[in-house]
Amino acid sequence: MADLKELADAVVRGDQSRAVELTRAALAGGVAVKSILDDGLIGGMDILAARWKRNEVYIPEVLIAARAMKTAMEVLEPELARAGVKPVGKFMIGTVQGDLHDIGKNLVAMMMKGAGFEVTDVGIDVPAEKFVEQVRKSGAQVVGMSALLTTTMPAMEKTLKAMKEAGVEAKVMVGGAPVTGGWAKKIGADGHAEDAIAAVSLARQLVGAQP
Ligand code: B12
């Protein structure tokens, strides 16, 4: 267990090489893959999430930690598949058509991955039809749409409509600086989250996992 605490610390510090080294060492030492994921990698991101909630860390620190977690995940992923460990859920995210902002979207994607979701990132400037096509392809249970421009917020409504018309059953959450809970309600989305941490709690709720 001590090694996993050290692994969580490496993730919190954003120390990529140490996180990879400790993940490899834990695997070689016979530690259960699920424990490495839950207590080491996700454990580290949970510590960071709590610090973010208390305004003790800033976006760059979260990005750096998420990158360390992602690199260590690459070592773990084949083992997770071999051990039959299922993701918390499948999440897909994209920035809506006409909008090129992706820093917030990437942060949400990374935090979601850090929370144990299988994540499909469909990129920026994504037309409604591509959202529909990709949600089907990925089998996502939750879809996230990001918009940073007031002029692209209507594309969220258009995309949601296209998904409903196509009979897509995935839950939809919306976010981005100008997006509010009121907007989410107005367009018929299942929820809105202010930031990446809140997005993780919301996604967990939407797939029926523990918040
Ligand atoms: C960086 C930036 C850019 C970069 C984008 C680079 C990139 N790769 O993303 C560049 C230079 C390309 C750019 C271009 C433009 N930009 Co700009 N840009 C910004 C800026 C400064 C920061 C945005 C950002 O990354 N914030 C940091 C991230 C972490 O925060 P965030 O995106 O809000 O994400 C968080 C939450 O919102 C949430 N979230 C985000 N997405 C999602 C999704 C889901 C599902 C959920 C649940 C949550 C969630 O979680 C995130 C993490 O906590 C903002 C100003 C600002 N302070 O917001 C202007 C801003 C958004 N831009 C603006 C404008 C006008 C433009 C341009 C039109 C400028 C121009 N005339 O060309 C173009 C538009 C290009 C286009 N078609 O998209 C305006 C928008 C005004 C408005 N209300 O519509 C802003 C507000 C600046 C301003 N004050 O005028 N921009």
XYZ file of N, CA and C and ligand atoms in Angstrom:
724
model
N 0.824 -1.215 0.000
C 0.000 0.000 0.000
C 0.854 1.260 0.000
N 2.032 1.170 0.692
C 2.925 2.330 0.781
C 3.329 2.816 -0.604
N 3.638 1.866 -1.514
C 4.052 2.220 -2.867
C 2.950 2.974 -3.615
N 1.705 2.575 -3.338
C 0.598 3.216 -4.045
C 0.390 4.640 -3.553
N 0.705 4.874 -2.286
C 0.618 6.238 -1.771
C 1.689 7.088 -2.457
N 2.845 6.468 -2.641
C 3.926 7.184 -3.318
C 3.541 7.472 -4.778
N 2.846 6.491 -5.376
C 2.379 6.674 -6.754
C 1.372 7.828 -6.816
N 0.429 7.833 -5.872
C -0.555 8.928 -5.829
C 0.170 10.273 -5.673
N 1.199 10.289 -4.831
C 1.967 11.532 -4.630
C 2.654 11.983 -5.915
N 3.201 10.981 -6.655
C 3.884 11.313 -7.918
C 2.895 11.943 -8.898
N 1.659 11.407 -8.918
C 0.628 11.978 -9.800
C 0.320 13.403 -9.352
N 0.135 13.596 -8.048
C -0.187 14.929 -7.526
C 0.913 15.930 -7.909
N 2.172 15.482 -7.814
C 3.299 16.375 -8.158
C 3.463 16.543 -9.667
N 2.780 15.680 -10.432
C 2.906 15.734 -11.889
C 4.228 15.166 -12.357
N 4.816 14.257 -11.562
C 6.112 13.673 -11.900
C 5.882 12.439 -12.788
N 5.897 12.688 -14.105
C 5.568 11.639 -15.072
C 6.446 10.408 -14.958
N 7.782 10.626 -14.947
C 8.672 9.467 -14.995
C 8.557 8.635 -13.713
N 8.407 9.313 -12.574
C 8.255 8.592 -11.300
C 6.923 7.816 -11.282
N 5.866 8.443 -11.826
C 4.557 7.775 -11.847
C 4.632 6.498 -12.693
N 5.326 6.601 -13.829
C 5.473 5.425 -14.704
C 6.313 4.359 -14.003
N 7.421 4.804 -13.403
C 8.330 3.886 -12.706
C 7.596 3.126 -11.586
N 6.815 3.877 -10.785
C 6.105 3.247 -9.660
C 4.974 2.336 -10.139
N 4.352 2.702 -11.264
C 3.294 1.847 -11.818
C 3.917 0.520 -12.262
N 5.070 0.627 -12.957
C 5.765 -0.593 -13.419
C 6.196 -1.447 -12.217
N 6.721 -0.779 -11.187
C 7.203 -1.502 -10.006
C 6.041 -2.208 -9.300
N 4.902 -1.521 -9.216
C 3.737 -2.122 -8.553
C 3.263 -3.347 -9.336
N 3.243 -3.229 -10.668
C 2.840 -4.367 -11.507
C 3.803 -5.529 -11.319
N 5.097 -5.202 -11.356
C 6.123 -6.244 -11.201
C 6.044 -6.877 -9.814
N 5.616 -6.088 -8.825
C 5.509 -6.593 -7.446
C 4.216 -7.351 -7.192
N 3.394 -7.496 -8.233
C 2.179 -8.292 -8.107
C 1.003 -7.569 -7.474
N 1.082 -6.238 -7.381
C -0.055 -5.486 -6.828
C -1.220 -5.556 -7.831
N -2.430 -5.746 -7.319
C -3.598 -5.865 -8.206
C -3.750 -4.609 -9.061
N -4.005 -4.835 -10.358
C -4.128 -3.723 -11.314
C -5.177 -2.713 -10.853
N -6.291 -3.233 -10.349
C -7.393 -2.368 -9.920
C -6.947 -1.472 -8.757
N -6.105 -2.005 -7.855
C -5.612 -1.187 -6.735
C -4.673 -0.105 -7.244
N -3.838 -0.484 -8.233
C -2.904 0.515 -8.781
C -3.718 1.676 -9.366
N -4.803 1.302 -10.064
C -5.646 2.329 -10.674
C -6.377 3.147 -9.595
N -7.098 2.444 -8.704
C -7.952 3.142 -7.738
C -7.157 3.894 -6.668
N -6.170 3.204 -6.075
C -5.456 3.824 -4.944
C -4.264 4.661 -5.395
N -3.691 4.302 -6.551
C -2.537 5.066 -7.025
C -2.956 6.219 -7.930
N -3.370 5.880 -9.167
C -3.631 6.930 -10.161
C -4.878 7.761 -9.856
N -6.016 7.074 -9.700
C -7.250 7.829 -9.397
C -7.112 8.466 -8.016
N -6.445 7.755 -7.103
C -6.203 8.296 -5.758
C -5.501 9.645 -5.827
N -4.487 9.725 -6.684
C -3.738 10.977 -6.854
C -4.624 12.084 -7.407
N -5.414 11.738 -8.419
C -6.283 12.753 -9.025
C -7.365 13.196 -8.037
N -7.815 12.279 -7.180
C -8.817 12.655 -6.164
C -8.239 13.674 -5.171
N -6.978 13.445 -4.791
C -6.321 14.384 -3.857
C -6.273 15.769 -4.511
N -5.887 15.751 -5.798
C -5.770 17.008 -6.521
C -7.126 17.703 -6.681
N -8.153 16.893 -6.950
C -9.501 17.448 -7.112
C -9.932 18.146 -5.818
N -9.633 17.507 -4.690
C -10.011 18.103 -3.397
C -9.260 19.419 -3.194
N -7.984 19.430 -3.597
C -7.211 20.678 -3.450
C -7.741 21.784 -4.363
N -8.194 21.363 -5.542
C -8.731 22.348 -6.478
C -10.014 22.963 -5.911
N -10.840 22.105 -5.335
C -12.086 22.596 -4.727
C -11.788 23.632 -3.652
N -10.652 23.434 -2.943
C -10.292 24.371 -1.874
C -9.456 25.539 -2.408
N -9.353 25.636 -3.742
C -8.561 26.698 -4.399
C -7.087 26.670 -3.993
N -6.574 25.478 -3.756
C -5.169 25.371 -3.352
C -4.240 25.111 -4.543
N -4.827 24.716 -5.689
C -4.006 24.506 -6.885
C -4.642 25.222 -8.074
N -3.819 25.446 -9.105
C -4.293 26.146 -10.297
C -4.340 25.197 -11.495
N -4.987 25.673 -12.578
C -5.175 24.840 -13.774
C -3.868 24.178 -14.274
N -2.744 24.921 -14.385
C -1.532 24.266 -14.904
C -1.106 23.056 -14.067
N -1.262 23.152 -12.734
C -0.882 22.017 -11.874
C -1.783 20.808 -12.143
N -3.066 21.100 -12.369
C -4.001 20.010 -12.655
C -3.647 19.365 -13.996
N -3.315 20.211 -14.988
C -2.960 19.692 -16.311
C -1.715 18.819 -16.244
N -0.728 19.266 -15.479
C 0.532 18.527 -15.361
C 0.301 17.190 -14.654
N -0.517 17.222 -13.604
C -0.830 15.980 -12.879
C -1.601 15.020 -13.785
N -2.562 15.580 -14.522
C -3.378 14.739 -15.395
C -2.506 14.089 -16.465
N -1.486 14.795 -16.897
C -0.571 14.242 -17.911
C 0.231 13.079 -17.317
N 0.654 13.238 -16.076
C 1.406 12.160 -15.412
C 0.513 10.929 -15.267
N -0.731 11.198 -14.881
C -1.686 10.098 -14.723
C -1.904 9.395 -16.070
N -2.020 10.210 -17.132
C -2.281 9.658 -18.461
C -1.111 8.783 -18.924
N 0.101 9.237 -18.671
C 1.278 8.471 -19.098
C 1.341 7.142 -18.342
N 1.081 7.194 -17.044
C 1.100 5.958 -16.252
C -0.038 5.026 -16.675
N -1.159 5.634 -17.070
C -2.313 4.840 -17.543
C -1.940 4.007 -18.760
N -1.054 4.562 -19.609
C -0.647 3.838 -20.817
C 0.061 2.527 -20.456
N 0.770 2.541 -19.327
C 1.446 1.328 -18.859
C 0.400 0.336 -18.331
N -0.609 0.905 -17.686
C -1.604 0.080 -16.992
C -2.686 -0.487 -17.921
N -3.002 0.267 -18.985
C -4.154 -0.091 -19.810
C -4.166 -1.537 -20.327
N -3.046 -2.039 -20.893
C -3.079 -3.434 -21.368
C -3.371 -4.419 -20.229
N -2.854 -4.098 -19.039
C -3.068 -4.986 -17.880
C -4.520 -4.926 -17.415
N -5.107 -3.723 -17.490
C -6.517 -3.567 -17.096
C -7.393 -4.414 -18.007
N -7.090 -4.347 -19.306
C -7.868 -5.115 -20.279
C -7.709 -6.598 -19.986
N -6.465 -7.029 -19.698
C -6.190 -8.441 -19.410
C -6.929 -8.896 -18.148
N -6.982 -8.004 -17.159
C -7.626 -8.358 -15.882
C -9.143 -8.199 -15.956
N -9.632 -7.722 -17.105
C -11.079 -7.569 -17.289
C -11.681 -6.460 -16.444
N -10.858 -5.453 -16.078
C -11.383 -4.337 -15.276
C -12.183 -3.401 -16.187
N -13.424 -3.188 -15.787
C -14.308 -2.353 -16.615
C -14.174 -0.880 -16.229
N -14.268 0.023 -17.226
C -14.255 1.442 -16.872
C -15.524 1.829 -16.102
N -15.466 2.971 -15.390
C -16.640 3.466 -14.651
C -17.800 3.695 -15.628
N -17.440 4.112 -16.826
C -18.436 4.378 -17.848
C -17.723 4.888 -19.089
N -18.505 5.077 -20.161
C -17.900 5.589 -21.400
C -18.365 7.023 -21.600
N -17.379 7.888 -21.821
C -17.663 9.318 -21.944
C -17.104 9.836 -23.261
N -17.888 10.663 -23.926
C -17.386 11.275 -25.157
C -17.496 12.787 -25.025
N -16.522 13.498 -25.543
C -16.578 14.963 -25.436
C -16.070 15.619 -26.709
N -16.644 16.786 -27.005
C -16.183 17.562 -28.153
C -16.584 19.018 -27.982
N -15.884 19.885 -28.703
C -16.261 21.302 -28.746
C -17.175 21.472 -29.959
N -18.288 22.164 -29.761
C -19.308 22.230 -30.813
C -18.863 23.006 -32.053
N -19.646 22.853 -33.095
C -19.313 23.447 -34.395
C -19.101 24.959 -34.314
N -18.075 25.420 -34.974
C -17.769 26.855 -35.039
C -16.850 27.311 -33.927
N -16.588 26.433 -32.972
C -15.805 26.808 -31.786
C -14.483 26.044 -31.753
N -13.389 26.801 -31.592
C -12.062 26.185 -31.637
C -11.410 26.078 -30.256
N -12.097 26.542 -29.223
C -11.502 26.506 -27.874
C -11.454 25.066 -27.353
N -10.281 24.652 -26.875
C -10.230 23.260 -26.402
C -9.491 23.052 -25.083
N -9.035 24.119 -24.448
C -8.262 23.930 -23.204
C -9.154 23.338 -22.110
N -10.342 23.927 -21.943
C -11.279 23.429 -20.933
C -11.766 22.032 -21.264
N -12.070 21.817 -22.549
C -12.519 20.481 -22.978
C -11.455 19.431 -22.649
N -10.197 19.755 -22.962
C -9.115 18.788 -22.708
C -8.977 18.486 -21.219
N -9.179 19.529 -20.427
C -9.083 19.360 -18.973
C -10.198 18.415 -18.480
N -11.400 18.643 -18.998
C -12.517 17.772 -18.611
C -12.207 16.330 -19.036
N -11.703 16.168 -20.279
C -11.395 14.817 -20.780
C -10.354 14.142 -19.891
N -9.331 14.891 -19.503
C -8.262 14.306 -18.687
C -8.759 13.929 -17.291
N -9.570 14.807 -16.701
C -10.083 14.506 -15.357
C -11.019 13.290 -15.408
N -11.766 13.201 -16.488
C -12.698 12.082 -16.633
C -11.908 10.779 -16.746
N -10.821 10.823 -17.493
C -9.964 9.649 -17.636
C -9.356 9.306 -16.270
N -8.955 10.356 -15.579
C -8.378 10.166 -14.249
C -9.370 9.556 -13.267
N -10.657 9.754 -13.549
C -11.685 9.207 -12.655
C -12.095 7.803 -13.073
N -11.452 7.269 -14.120
C -11.710 5.885 -14.515
C -12.704 5.715 -15.656
N -13.048 6.815 -16.327
C -13.934 6.703 -17.491
C -13.114 6.360 -18.737
N -13.752 5.635 -19.662
C -13.129 5.447 -20.976
C -13.548 6.670 -21.790
N -12.581 7.417 -22.289
C -12.895 8.707 -22.895
C -12.616 8.743 -24.394
N -13.597 9.227 -25.156
C -13.392 9.486 -26.574
C -13.468 10.993 -26.755
N -12.387 11.561 -27.288
C -12.359 13.004 -27.522
C -12.493 13.237 -29.028
N -13.613 13.869 -29.419
C -13.846 14.040 -30.857
C -13.345 15.383 -31.375
N -12.669 16.136 -30.518
C -11.983 17.345 -30.984
C -12.813 18.615 -30.957
N -12.421 19.537 -31.843
C -13.050 20.863 -31.868
C -13.867 21.039 -33.148
N -14.704 22.081 -33.148
C -15.467 22.432 -34.343
C -16.223 21.205 -34.878
N -16.903 20.522 -33.961
C -17.533 19.240 -34.313
C -18.997 19.440 -34.733
N -19.319 19.127 -35.998
C -20.705 19.269 -36.435
C -21.628 18.261 -35.734
N -22.917 18.610 -35.692
C -23.915 17.765 -35.007
C -23.873 16.323 -35.519
N -23.741 16.170 -36.856
C -23.762 14.818 -37.438
C -22.592 13.983 -36.941
N -21.447 14.677 -36.714
C -20.283 13.927 -36.236
C -20.489 13.477 -34.783
N -21.137 14.340 -33.986
C -21.450 13.937 -32.605
C -22.296 12.658 -32.641
N -23.327 12.669 -33.513
C -24.235 11.522 -33.600
C -23.457 10.265 -34.012
N -22.662 10.426 -35.059
C -21.902 9.283 -35.610
C -20.926 8.722 -34.557
N -20.220 9.625 -33.889
C -19.198 9.196 -32.938
C -19.768 8.641 -31.634
N -20.919 9.147 -31.218
C -21.502 8.612 -29.989
C -21.948 7.171 -30.238
N -22.429 6.922 -31.432
C -22.826 5.553 -31.796
C -21.603 4.651 -31.831
N -20.557 5.155 -32.472
C -19.331 4.371 -32.643
C -18.676 4.062 -31.290
N -18.663 5.062 -30.412
C -17.952 4.880 -29.136
C -18.800 4.176 -28.082
N -20.121 4.208 -28.265
C -21.008 3.599 -27.268
C -21.030 4.393 -25.972
N -20.729 5.700 -26.060
C -20.685 6.531 -24.856
C -22.053 6.597 -24.177
N -22.020 6.518 -22.826
C -23.273 6.669 -22.065
C -23.505 8.133 -21.745
N -22.401 8.894 -21.704
C -22.503 10.322 -21.408
C -21.717 11.093 -22.473
N -22.353 12.143 -22.976
C -21.697 12.996 -23.970
C -21.531 14.390 -23.382
N -20.330 14.950 -23.525
C -20.078 16.311 -23.071
C -19.893 17.231 -24.260
N -20.559 18.394 -24.204
C -20.375 19.390 -25.268
C -19.792 20.635 -24.642
N -18.769 21.167 -25.293
C -18.116 22.365 -24.786
C -18.310 23.526 -25.753
N -18.551 24.732 -25.203
C -18.629 25.952 -26.019
C -18.095 27.113 -25.192
N -17.246 27.920 -25.815
C -16.675 29.081 -25.118
C -17.184 30.396 -25.685
N -17.970 30.304 -26.764
C -18.470 31.522 -27.409
C -19.988 31.556 -27.294
N -20.509 32.738 -27.009
C -21.965 32.847 -26.947
C -22.558 32.533 -28.333
N -21.776 32.815 -29.375
C -22.271 32.569 -30.737
C -22.298 31.076 -31.099
N -21.580 30.252 -30.363
C -21.610 28.811 -30.691
C -22.509 28.015 -29.732
N -23.013 28.685 -28.698
C -23.916 27.965 -27.784
C -25.133 27.365 -28.516
N -25.726 28.073 -29.515
C -26.859 27.461 -30.222
C -26.501 26.140 -30.911
N -25.211 25.951 -31.225
C -24.804 24.677 -31.846
C -25.013 23.511 -30.877
N -25.021 23.821 -29.564
C -25.285 22.762 -28.575
C -26.725 22.279 -28.738
N -27.625 23.255 -28.888
C -29.049 22.926 -29.031
C -29.261 22.103 -30.310
N -28.577 22.538 -31.383
C -28.714 21.853 -32.670
C -28.206 20.406 -32.549
N -27.075 20.256 -31.861
C -26.473 18.922 -31.721
C -27.368 18.011 -30.884
N -27.896 18.586 -29.810
C -28.779 17.814 -28.930
C -30.014 17.338 -29.703
N -30.555 18.246 -30.526
C -31.732 17.933 -31.324
C -31.400 16.786 -32.300
N -30.227 16.907 -32.932
C -29.816 15.876 -33.894
C -29.664 14.521 -33.197
N -29.133 14.550 -31.958
C -28.954 13.287 -31.230
C -30.304 12.674 -30.888
N -31.225 13.545 -30.432
C -32.563 13.044 -30.081
C -33.265 12.478 -31.315
N -33.173 13.214 -32.440
C -33.829 12.752 -33.672
C -33.249 11.426 -34.149
N -31.961 11.241 -33.886
C -31.315 9.997 -34.327
C -31.558 8.863 -33.318
N -32.263 9.180 -32.233
C -32.580 8.157 -31.233
C -31.406 7.788 -30.337
N -30.408 8.680 -30.242
C -29.263 8.424 -29.360
C -29.720 8.528 -27.907
N -29.382 7.505 -27.108
C -29.896 7.501 -25.734
C -28.934 8.068 -24.693
N -27.732 8.433 -25.128
C -26.731 8.911 -24.160
C -27.213 10.164 -23.427
N -26.747 10.285 -22.160
C -27.036 11.495 -21.390
C -26.114 12.591 -21.907
N -26.576 13.834 -21.830
C -25.771 14.929 -22.355
C -25.504 15.980 -21.288
N -24.230 16.342 -21.148
C -23.890 17.449 -20.241
C -23.190 18.538 -21.044
N -23.432 19.784 -20.627
C -22.849 20.904 -21.355
C -21.990 21.751 -20.424
N -20.999 22.422 -21.014
C -20.137 23.265 -20.204
C -19.317 24.216 -21.042
N -18.547 25.050 -20.345
C -17.787 26.110 -21.000
C -18.157 27.410 -20.322
N -17.237 28.383 -20.338
C -17.441 29.602 -19.553
C -18.820 30.273 -19.683
N -19.378 30.421 -20.903
C -20.667 31.145 -20.960
C -21.887 30.263 -20.688
N -21.670 28.978 -20.514
C -22.792 28.032 -20.387
C -23.263 27.946 -18.929
N -24.574 27.960 -18.742
C -25.136 27.920 -17.387
C -26.101 26.735 -17.236
N -26.490 26.519 -15.991
C -27.479 25.480 -15.719
C -28.809 25.810 -16.393
N -29.119 27.089 -16.434
C -30.366 27.545 -17.064
C -30.367 27.214 -18.544
N -29.194 27.391 -19.177
C -29.077 27.076 -20.603
C -29.251 25.574 -20.821
N -28.621 24.790 -19.957
C -28.719 23.331 -20.078
C -30.186 22.911 -20.028
N -30.914 23.504 -19.096
C -32.334 23.183 -18.924
C -33.117 23.589 -20.173
N -32.811 24.805 -20.630
C -33.543 25.355 -21.778
C -33.428 24.457 -23.012
N -32.226 23.938 -23.240
C -32.048 23.136 -24.459
C -32.349 21.645 -24.228
N -32.658 21.293 -22.983
C -33.024 19.900 -22.694
C -31.833 18.977 -22.433
N -30.687 19.555 -22.021
C -29.543 18.704 -21.673
C -29.783 18.089 -20.287
N -29.030 17.049 -19.980
C -29.221 16.383 -18.685
C -28.472 17.068 -17.553
N -27.575 17.957 -17.888
C -26.878 18.662 -16.820
C -25.809 19.608 -17.315
N -25.335 20.430 -16.375
C -24.269 21.389 -16.650
C -23.293 21.314 -15.482
N -22.000 21.498 -15.777
C -21.023 21.553 -14.688
C -20.095 22.733 -14.930
N -19.775 23.409 -13.841
C -18.946 24.624 -13.870
C -17.502 24.348 -14.283
N -16.973 23.212 -13.792
C -15.561 22.919 -14.063
C -15.358 21.408 -14.190
N -14.091 21.020 -14.395
C -13.794 19.619 -14.683
C -14.095 18.699 -13.496
N -13.920 19.215 -12.282
C -14.192 18.393 -11.096
C -15.694 18.117 -10.997
N -16.467 19.200 -11.162
C -17.928 19.051 -11.104
C -18.410 18.170 -12.252
N -17.703 18.239 -13.393
C -18.090 17.415 -14.547
C -17.948 15.928 -14.202
N -16.897 15.580 -13.460
C -16.684 14.180 -13.068
C -17.817 13.716 -12.152
N -18.170 14.530 -11.139
C -19.262 14.132 -10.233
C -20.555 13.945 -11.015
N -20.808 14.886 -11.920
C -22.045 14.806 -12.703
C -22.063 13.541 -13.570
N -20.936 13.260 -14.229
C -20.881 12.066 -15.087
C -21.081 10.805 -14.262
N -20.490 10.786 -13.064
C -20.664 9.615 -12.186
C -22.134 9.434 -11.843
N -22.797 10.558 -11.539
C -24.240 10.491 -11.227
C -25.024 9.978 -12.427
N -24.678 10.508 -13.609
C -25.443 10.150 -14.811
C -25.297 8.680 -15.184
N -24.158 8.065 -14.829
C -24.030 6.627 -15.133
C -24.419 5.768 -13.932
N -24.874 6.445 -12.869
C -25.332 5.715 -11.694
C -24.212 5.194 -10.820
N -23.002 5.778 -10.967
C -21.889 5.389 -10.092
C -21.907 6.298 -8.869
N -21.050 5.978 -7.870
C -20.993 6.826 -6.677
C -20.422 8.191 -7.035
N -21.060 9.301 -6.576
C -20.551 10.630 -6.913
C -19.188 10.910 -6.306
C -7.490 30.824 -24.882
C -8.587 31.582 -25.597
C -8.605 31.529 -26.996
C -7.633 30.705 -27.804
C -8.116 29.233 -27.784
C -6.957 28.258 -27.744
C -7.423 26.880 -27.424
N -6.680 25.925 -27.930
O -8.431 26.639 -26.759
C -7.759 31.366 -29.218
C -6.716 32.439 -29.374
C -7.643 30.418 -30.421
C -9.109 32.040 -29.111
C -9.838 32.421 -30.224
C -11.019 33.163 -30.136
N -11.600 33.638 -29.052
Co -11.048 33.089 -27.282
N -10.510 32.999 -25.542
C -9.558 32.322 -24.864
C -9.555 32.651 -23.355
C -8.496 33.689 -23.099
C -9.332 31.479 -22.389
C -10.248 30.279 -22.590
C -9.713 29.128 -21.766
O -9.030 28.256 -22.298
N -9.954 29.137 -20.447
C -9.374 28.146 -19.510
C -10.250 26.900 -19.471
C -9.653 25.863 -18.510
O -11.510 27.277 -18.978
P -12.870 26.903 -19.721
O -12.636 26.744 -21.162
O -13.935 27.817 -19.256
O -13.170 25.419 -19.212
C -13.576 25.100 -17.887
C -15.089 25.155 -17.654
O -15.740 26.086 -18.469
C -15.540 23.742 -17.851
N -15.841 23.222 -19.183
C -15.335 23.534 -20.378
N -15.832 22.737 -21.329
C -16.682 21.902 -20.732
C -17.487 20.885 -21.248
C -18.306 20.169 -20.397
C -19.142 19.073 -20.942
C -18.346 20.489 -19.012
C -19.257 19.767 -18.127
C -17.539 21.503 -18.483
C -16.714 22.197 -19.361
O -14.459 23.002 -17.322
C -13.235 23.624 -17.700
C -12.216 23.335 -16.651
O -12.581 23.774 -15.408
C -11.014 33.212 -23.165
C -11.180 34.220 -22.019
C -11.613 33.542 -20.749
N -11.144 34.083 -19.660
O -12.354 32.574 -20.737
C -11.267 33.828 -24.535
C -12.708 33.957 -25.052
C -13.502 32.690 -24.747
N -12.530 34.085 -26.552
C -13.332 34.926 -27.049
C -13.359 35.258 -28.429
C -14.281 36.380 -28.842
C -12.535 34.585 -29.359
C -12.475 34.830 -30.868
C -13.822 35.048 -31.555
C -11.519 36.004 -31.090
C -11.418 36.488 -32.535
N -12.005 37.629 -32.772
O -10.870 35.792 -33.344
C -11.771 33.555 -31.361
C -12.785 32.469 -31.742
C -12.193 31.293 -32.427
C -13.209 30.196 -32.543
N -13.897 30.094 -33.671
O -13.398 29.461 -31.607
C -14.272 35.549 -26.020
C -15.685 34.990 -26.083
C -16.736 36.067 -25.906
C -18.090 35.467 -25.914
N -18.804 35.641 -24.834
O -18.512 34.847 -26.840
C -13.495 35.289 -24.684
C -14.409 35.144 -23.447
C -12.511 36.475 -24.517
C -13.220 37.799 -24.252
N -13.319 38.220 -23.016
O -13.684 38.424 -25.155
N -9.461 32.210 -27.875
